[in-house]
């Protein structure tokens, strides 16, 4: 059985911890992109998880297998987004695996129940907070309260499947940032502020502008990003940092961004995770 889930790039966020991982997560805003994780699940003598054809530890996906699979499975995930760079690869892998396991074994779980298994795996692994909730929704997602799909509250800002340009300089460990109390105090303060401001006028443009304000005020933006965003803005585009990656996303920024490295082009994915 095969299923897929979109990449998700967060623009701003604030962690909302909770002893119950189903209720823990984050609030914030982010874009789903058509760089997908596609997972095929088949029954097997023993469980194996392959990421892009390579047997991998894949701790997040293994938690999903332990939660949902009634017998050993072979899980093969093809990822078309960069790993470890803020594209929600671990969340997309976990969510697409959960959908595929549900279909392969006829578990009869709803999308929210499947999403809950992936969300809990992601939060428990420390590799993400709100990606799965957003990836189960699709589009430009505003997370209003934290939690697994069916528990967290989301809304969407209506946008067409517009093009997004991305420049990835390298990975940034989500787990390290989330576990740094000093950094997270600033992140949470600024993320809550950005959400309040966005809800006053929820538009795509405000999302990008507030994301860039968040990245700088939270102390996450890097020097090269300032130059890249300025170059994009000087030619009429908009840009901000991909949370959490050493990466930039831009709207109408392709030519300017290309001066800083290889640009990946993607489109907003309006759908969430699904069986194929
Ligand atoms: N599909 C997947 N299944 C299981 N593990 C994955 C998958 N994709 C990435 N990982 C691993 O999850 C770990 C955490 O990745 P990390 O959360 O830092 O980045 P990400 O998920 O790509 O982006 P984000 O910052 O949006 O979470 C990394 O070791 C990565 O190799
Ligand atoms: C923490 C995070 C930014 C990592 O991608 C994401 O999971 C989110 O928005 O909660």
PDB file of N, CA and C in Angstrom, residues 73-139:
ATOM      1  N   UNK A  73       6.721  -5.279   9.087  1.00  0.00           N
ATOM      2  CA  UNK A  73       6.488  -4.632   7.794  1.00  0.00           C
ATOM      3  C   UNK A  73       7.797  -4.124   7.199  1.00  0.00           C
ATOM      4  N   UNK A  74       7.797  -3.994   5.882  1.00  0.00           N
ATOM      5  CA  UNK A  74       8.872  -3.304   5.167  1.00  0.00           C
ATOM      6  C   UNK A  74       8.315  -1.951   4.774  1.00  0.00           C
ATOM      7  N   UNK A  75       8.959  -0.875   5.269  1.00  0.00           N
ATOM      8  CA  UNK A  75       8.500   0.491   5.007  1.00  0.00           C
ATOM      9  C   UNK A  75       9.544   1.150   4.121  1.00  0.00           C
ATOM     10  N   UNK A  76       9.143   1.581   2.930  1.00  0.00           N
ATOM     11  CA  UNK A  76      10.073   2.226   1.997  1.00  0.00           C
ATOM     12  C   UNK A  76       9.569   3.628   1.703  1.00  0.00           C
ATOM     13  N   UNK A  77      10.315   4.634   2.162  1.00  0.00           N
ATOM     14  CA  UNK A  77       9.917   6.037   1.992  1.00  0.00           C
ATOM     15  C   UNK A  77      10.859   6.726   1.016  1.00  0.00           C
ATOM     16  N   UNK A  78      10.299   7.273  -0.022  1.00  0.00           N
ATOM     17  CA  UNK A  78      11.065   8.095  -0.973  1.00  0.00           C
ATOM     18  C   UNK A  78      10.784   9.555  -0.645  1.00  0.00           C
ATOM     19  N   UNK A  79      11.843  10.280  -0.303  1.00  0.00           N
ATOM     20  CA  UNK A  79      11.685  11.674   0.114  1.00  0.00           C
ATOM     21  C   UNK A  79      12.169  12.594  -0.988  1.00  0.00           C
ATOM     22  N   UNK A  80      11.311  13.521  -1.434  1.00  0.00           N
ATOM     23  CA  UNK A  80      11.737  14.442  -2.494  1.00  0.00           C
ATOM     24  C   UNK A  80      12.071  15.814  -1.915  1.00  0.00           C
ATOM     25  N   UNK A  81      12.189  15.902  -0.586  1.00  0.00           N
ATOM     26  CA  UNK A  81      12.588  17.155   0.048  1.00  0.00           C
ATOM     27  C   UNK A  81      13.922  16.931   0.776  1.00  0.00           C
ATOM     28  N   UNK A  82      14.680  18.022   1.003  1.00  0.00           N
ATOM     29  CA  UNK A  82      15.938  17.880   1.745  1.00  0.00           C
ATOM     30  C   UNK A  82      15.674  17.378   3.169  1.00  0.00           C
ATOM     31  N   UNK A  83      16.549  16.536   3.680  1.00  0.00           N
ATOM     32  CA  UNK A  83      16.408  16.020   5.056  1.00  0.00           C
ATOM     33  C   UNK A  83      17.033  16.988   6.054  1.00  0.00           C
ATOM     34  N   UNK A  84      16.418  17.093   7.203  1.00  0.00           N
ATOM     35  CA  UNK A  84      17.025  17.819   8.316  1.00  0.00           C
ATOM     36  C   UNK A  84      17.115  19.317   8.119  1.00  0.00           C
ATOM     37  N   UNK A  85      16.369  19.856   7.149  1.00  0.00           N
ATOM     38  CA  UNK A  85      16.511  21.282   6.815  1.00  0.00           C
ATOM     39  C   UNK A  85      15.220  22.077   6.927  1.00  0.00           C
ATOM     40  N   UNK A  86      14.298  21.557   7.714  1.00  0.00           N
ATOM     41  CA  UNK A  86      13.089  22.336   7.983  1.00  0.00           C
ATOM     42  C   UNK A  86      11.919  22.029   7.078  1.00  0.00           C
ATOM     43  N   UNK A  87      12.009  20.950   6.289  1.00  0.00           N
ATOM     44  CA  UNK A  87      10.925  20.621   5.353  1.00  0.00           C
ATOM     45  C   UNK A  87       9.934  19.620   5.944  1.00  0.00           C
ATOM     46  N   UNK A  88      10.117  19.310   7.237  1.00  0.00           N
ATOM     47  CA  UNK A  88       9.178  18.387   7.857  1.00  0.00           C
ATOM     48  C   UNK A  88       9.306  16.991   7.317  1.00  0.00           C
ATOM     49  N   UNK A  89      10.514  16.598   6.931  1.00  0.00           N
ATOM     50  CA  UNK A  89      10.713  15.271   6.330  1.00  0.00           C
ATOM     51  C   UNK A  89      10.350  14.159   7.313  1.00  0.00           C
ATOM     52  N   UNK A  90      10.730  14.351   8.586  1.00  0.00           N
ATOM     53  CA  UNK A  90      10.428  13.295   9.559  1.00  0.00           C
ATOM     54  C   UNK A  90       8.918  13.183   9.762  1.00  0.00           C
ATOM     55  N   UNK A  91       8.243  14.327   9.802  1.00  0.00           N
ATOM     56  CA  UNK A  91       6.782  14.299   9.936  1.00  0.00           C
ATOM     57  C   UNK A  91       6.115  13.701   8.720  1.00  0.00           C
ATOM     58  N   UNK A  92       6.600  14.062   7.539  1.00  0.00           N
ATOM     59  CA  UNK A  92       6.004  13.535   6.303  1.00  0.00           C
ATOM     60  C   UNK A  92       6.236  12.037   6.187  1.00  0.00           C
ATOM     61  N   UNK A  93       7.424  11.605   6.599  1.00  0.00           N
ATOM     62  CA  UNK A  93       7.700  10.173   6.558  1.00  0.00           C
ATOM     63  C   UNK A  93       6.839   9.399   7.521  1.00  0.00           C
ATOM     64  N   UNK A  94       6.682   9.958   8.711  1.00  0.00           N
ATOM     65  CA  UNK A  94       5.858   9.284   9.730  1.00  0.00           C
ATOM     66  C   UNK A  94       4.397   9.244   9.301  1.00  0.00           C
ATOM     67  N   UNK A  95       3.901  10.363   8.756  1.00  0.00           N
ATOM     68  CA  UNK A  95       2.478  10.453   8.388  1.00  0.00           C
ATOM     69  C   UNK A  95       2.161   9.565   7.195  1.00  0.00           C
ATOM     70  N   UNK A  96       3.027   9.588   6.191  1.00  0.00           N
ATOM     71  CA  UNK A  96       2.769   8.728   5.015  1.00  0.00           C
ATOM     72  C   UNK A  96       2.891   7.259   5.398  1.00  0.00           C
ATOM     73  N   UNK A  97       3.801   6.948   6.316  1.00  0.00           N
ATOM     74  CA  UNK A  97       3.921   5.552   6.794  1.00  0.00           C
ATOM     75  C   UNK A  97       2.662   5.123   7.537  1.00  0.00           C
ATOM     76  N   UNK A  98       2.136   6.021   8.357  1.00  0.00           N
ATOM     77  CA  UNK A  98       0.920   5.692   9.127  1.00  0.00           C
ATOM     78  C   UNK A  98      -0.260   5.442   8.189  1.00  0.00           C
ATOM     79  N   UNK A  99      -0.394   6.292   7.176  1.00  0.00           N
ATOM     80  CA  UNK A  99      -1.491   6.113   6.203  1.00  0.00           C
ATOM     81  C   UNK A  99      -1.338   4.772   5.487  1.00  0.00           C
ATOM     82  N   UNK A 100      -0.093   4.455   5.078  1.00  0.00           N
ATOM     83  CA  UNK A 100       0.130   3.229   4.302  1.00  0.00           C
ATOM     84  C   UNK A 100      -0.103   1.981   5.158  1.00  0.00           C
ATOM     85  N   UNK A 101       0.322   2.030   6.437  1.00  0.00           N
ATOM     86  CA  UNK A 101       0.098   0.880   7.330  1.00  0.00           C
ATOM     87  C   UNK A 101      -1.397   0.671   7.539  1.00  0.00           C
ATOM     88  N   UNK A 102      -2.112   1.779   7.765  1.00  0.00           N
ATOM     89  CA  UNK A 102      -3.566   1.713   7.968  1.00  0.00           C
ATOM     90  C   UNK A 102      -4.227   1.045   6.774  1.00  0.00           C
ATOM     91  N   UNK A 103      -3.782   1.426   5.563  1.00  0.00           N
ATOM     92  CA  UNK A 103      -4.368   0.845   4.347  1.00  0.00           C
ATOM     93  C   UNK A 103      -3.936  -0.597   4.132  1.00  0.00           C
ATOM     94  N   UNK A 104      -2.651  -0.882   4.403  1.00  0.00           N
ATOM     95  CA  UNK A 104      -2.127  -2.229   4.119  1.00  0.00           C
ATOM     96  C   UNK A 104      -2.789  -3.292   4.990  1.00  0.00           C
ATOM     97  N   UNK A 105      -3.095  -2.918   6.248  1.00  0.00           N
ATOM     98  CA  UNK A 105      -3.686  -3.896   7.171  1.00  0.00           C
ATOM     99  C   UNK A 105      -5.184  -3.716   7.346  1.00  0.00           C
ATOM    100  N   UNK A 106      -5.777  -2.749   6.622  1.00  0.00           N
ATOM    101  CA  UNK A 106      -7.220  -2.522   6.762  1.00  0.00           C
ATOM    102  C   UNK A 106      -7.614  -2.224   8.195  1.00  0.00           C
ATOM    103  N   UNK A 107      -6.831  -1.360   8.859  1.00  0.00           N
ATOM    104  CA  UNK A 107      -7.085  -1.072  10.285  1.00  0.00           C
ATOM    105  C   UNK A 107      -8.371  -0.274  10.483  1.00  0.00           C
ATOM    106  N   UNK A 108      -8.830   0.388   9.432  1.00  0.00           N
ATOM    107  CA  UNK A 108     -10.093   1.141   9.537  1.00  0.00           C
ATOM    108  C   UNK A 108      -9.985   2.391  10.383  1.00  0.00           C
ATOM    109  N   UNK A 109      -8.771   2.954  10.493  1.00  0.00           N
ATOM    110  CA  UNK A 109      -8.589   4.193  11.268  1.00  0.00           C
ATOM    111  C   UNK A 109      -8.939   5.400  10.413  1.00  0.00           C
ATOM    112  N   UNK A 110      -9.485   6.443  11.052  1.00  0.00           N
ATOM    113  CA  UNK A 110      -9.769   7.682  10.314  1.00  0.00           C
ATOM    114  C   UNK A 110      -8.470   8.470  10.149  1.00  0.00           C
ATOM    115  N   UNK A 111      -8.545   9.513   9.346  1.00  0.00           N
ATOM    116  CA  UNK A 111      -7.358  10.347   9.085  1.00  0.00           C
ATOM    117  C   UNK A 111      -6.825  10.934  10.389  1.00  0.00           C
ATOM    118  N   UNK A 112      -7.735  11.348  11.273  1.00  0.00           N
ATOM    119  CA  UNK A 112      -7.263  11.930  12.539  1.00  0.00           C
ATOM    120  C   UNK A 112      -6.562  10.890  13.410  1.00  0.00           C
ATOM    121  N   UNK A 113      -7.090   9.683  13.436  1.00  0.00           N
ATOM    122  CA  UNK A 113      -6.465   8.627  14.267  1.00  0.00           C
ATOM    123  C   UNK A 113      -5.100   8.240  13.694  1.00  0.00           C
ATOM    124  N   UNK A 114      -5.015   8.172  12.384  1.00  0.00           N
ATOM    125  CA  UNK A 114      -3.725   7.873  11.735  1.00  0.00           C
ATOM    126  C   UNK A 114      -2.747   9.005  12.009  1.00  0.00           C
ATOM    127  N   UNK A 115      -3.255  10.251  11.880  1.00  0.00           N
ATOM    128  CA  UNK A 115      -2.404  11.417  12.129  1.00  0.00           C
ATOM    129  C   UNK A 115      -1.915  11.474  13.565  1.00  0.00           C
ATOM    130  N   UNK A 116      -2.750  11.022  14.484  1.00  0.00           N
ATOM    131  CA  UNK A 116      -2.358  11.054  15.896  1.00  0.00           C
ATOM    132  C   UNK A 116      -1.144  10.158  16.129  1.00  0.00           C
ATOM    133  N   UNK A 117      -1.117   9.000  15.495  1.00  0.00           N
ATOM    134  CA  UNK A 117       0.033   8.090  15.667  1.00  0.00           C
ATOM    135  C   UNK A 117       1.314   8.757  15.168  1.00  0.00           C
ATOM    136  N   UNK A 118       1.225   9.450  14.035  1.00  0.00           N
ATOM    137  CA  UNK A 118       2.410  10.123  13.477  1.00  0.00           C
ATOM    138  C   UNK A 118       2.822  11.325  14.333  1.00  0.00           C
ATOM    139  N   UNK A 119       1.820  12.084  14.801  1.00  0.00           N
ATOM    140  CA  UNK A 119       2.122  13.269  15.636  1.00  0.00           C
ATOM    141  C   UNK A 119       2.823  12.857  16.922  1.00  0.00           C
ATOM    142  N   UNK A 120       2.288  11.834  17.580  1.00  0.00           N
ATOM    143  CA  UNK A 120       2.879  11.382  18.846  1.00  0.00           C
ATOM    144  C   UNK A 120       4.301  10.883  18.613  1.00  0.00           C
ATOM    145  N   UNK A 121       4.506  10.180  17.509  1.00  0.00           N
ATOM    146  CA  UNK A 121       5.859   9.682  17.194  1.00  0.00           C
ATOM    147  C   UNK A 121       6.819  10.842  17.001  1.00  0.00           C
ATOM    148  N   UNK A 122       6.371  11.878  16.305  1.00  0.00           N
ATOM    149  CA  UNK A 122       7.216  13.051  16.028  1.00  0.00           C
ATOM    150  C   UNK A 122       7.538  13.799  17.322  1.00  0.00           C
ATOM    151  N   UNK A 123       6.514  14.057  18.139  1.00  0.00           N
ATOM    152  CA  UNK A 123       6.730  14.821  19.381  1.00  0.00           C
ATOM    153  C   UNK A 123       7.598  14.011  20.348  1.00  0.00           C
ATOM    154  N   UNK A 124       7.319  12.727  20.459  1.00  0.00           N
ATOM    155  CA  UNK A 124       8.084  11.882  21.395  1.00  0.00           C
ATOM    156  C   UNK A 124       9.546  11.765  20.963  1.00  0.00           C
ATOM    157  N   UNK A 125       9.786  11.870  19.644  1.00  0.00           N
ATOM    158  CA  UNK A 125      11.166  11.768  19.129  1.00  0.00           C
ATOM    159  C   UNK A 125      11.899  13.103  19.232  1.00  0.00           C
ATOM    160  N   UNK A 126      11.158  14.180  19.501  1.00  0.00           N
ATOM    161  CA  UNK A 126      11.796  15.506  19.595  1.00  0.00           C
ATOM    162  C   UNK A 126      12.176  16.077  18.237  1.00  0.00           C
ATOM    163  N   UNK A 127      11.595  15.538  17.161  1.00  0.00           N
ATOM    164  CA  UNK A 127      11.981  15.973  15.816  1.00  0.00           C
ATOM    165  C   UNK A 127      10.973  16.920  15.187  1.00  0.00           C
ATOM    166  N   UNK A 128       9.945  17.272  15.944  1.00  0.00           N
ATOM    167  CA  UNK A 128       8.972  18.217  15.413  1.00  0.00           C
ATOM    168  C   UNK A 128       7.839  18.415  16.399  1.00  0.00           C
ATOM    169  N   UNK A 129       7.035  19.457  16.148  1.00  0.00           N
ATOM    170  CA  UNK A 129       5.933  19.773  17.069  1.00  0.00           C
ATOM    171  C   UNK A 129       4.614  19.898  16.305  1.00  0.00           C
ATOM    172  N   UNK A 130       4.614  20.721  15.237  1.00  0.00           N
ATOM    173  CA  UNK A 130       3.346  20.972  14.562  1.00  0.00           C
ATOM    174  C   UNK A 130       3.286  20.526  13.124  1.00  0.00           C
ATOM    175  N   UNK A 131       4.352  19.913  12.634  1.00  0.00           N
ATOM    176  CA  UNK A 131       4.367  19.550  11.207  1.00  0.00           C
ATOM    177  C   UNK A 131       3.244  18.604  10.828  1.00  0.00           C
ATOM    178  N   UNK A 132       3.057  17.545  11.620  1.00  0.00           N
ATOM    179  CA  UNK A 132       2.066  16.531  11.234  1.00  0.00           C
ATOM    180  C   UNK A 132       0.651  17.111  11.190  1.00  0.00           C
ATOM    181  N   UNK A 133       0.318  17.950  12.174  1.00  0.00           N
ATOM    182  CA  UNK A 133      -1.006  18.595  12.168  1.00  0.00           C
ATOM    183  C   UNK A 133      -1.175  19.399  10.880  1.00  0.00           C
ATOM    184  N   UNK A 134      -0.125  20.113  10.483  1.00  0.00           N
ATOM    185  CA  UNK A 134      -0.186  20.928   9.272  1.00  0.00           C
ATOM    186  C   UNK A 134      -0.198  20.062   8.011  1.00  0.00           C
ATOM    187  N   UNK A 135       0.627  18.994   8.020  1.00  0.00           N
ATOM    188  CA  UNK A 135       0.706  18.134   6.829  1.00  0.00           C
ATOM    189  C   UNK A 135      -0.575  17.320   6.621  1.00  0.00           C
ATOM    190  N   UNK A 136      -1.337  17.147   7.692  1.00  0.00           N
ATOM    191  CA  UNK A 136      -2.617  16.453   7.568  1.00  0.00           C
ATOM    192  C   UNK A 136      -3.710  17.397   7.073  1.00  0.00           C
ATOM    193  N   UNK A 137      -3.371  18.722   7.009  1.00  0.00           N
ATOM    194  CA  UNK A 137      -4.363  19.749   6.650  1.00  0.00           C
ATOM    195  C   UNK A 137      -4.181  20.219   5.207  1.00  0.00           C
ATOM    196  N   UNK A 138      -2.940  20.590   4.870  1.00  0.00           N
ATOM    197  CA  UNK A 138      -2.674  21.077   3.500  1.00  0.00           C
ATOM    198  C   UNK A 138      -2.816  22.586   3.400  1.00  0.00           C
ATOM    199  N   UNK A 139      -2.131  23.168   2.418  1.00  0.00           N
ATOM    200  CA  UNK A 139      -2.226  24.599   2.150  1.00  0.00           C
ATOM    201  C   UNK A 139      -1.357  25.443   3.074  1.00  0.00           C
TER     202      UNK A 139
END
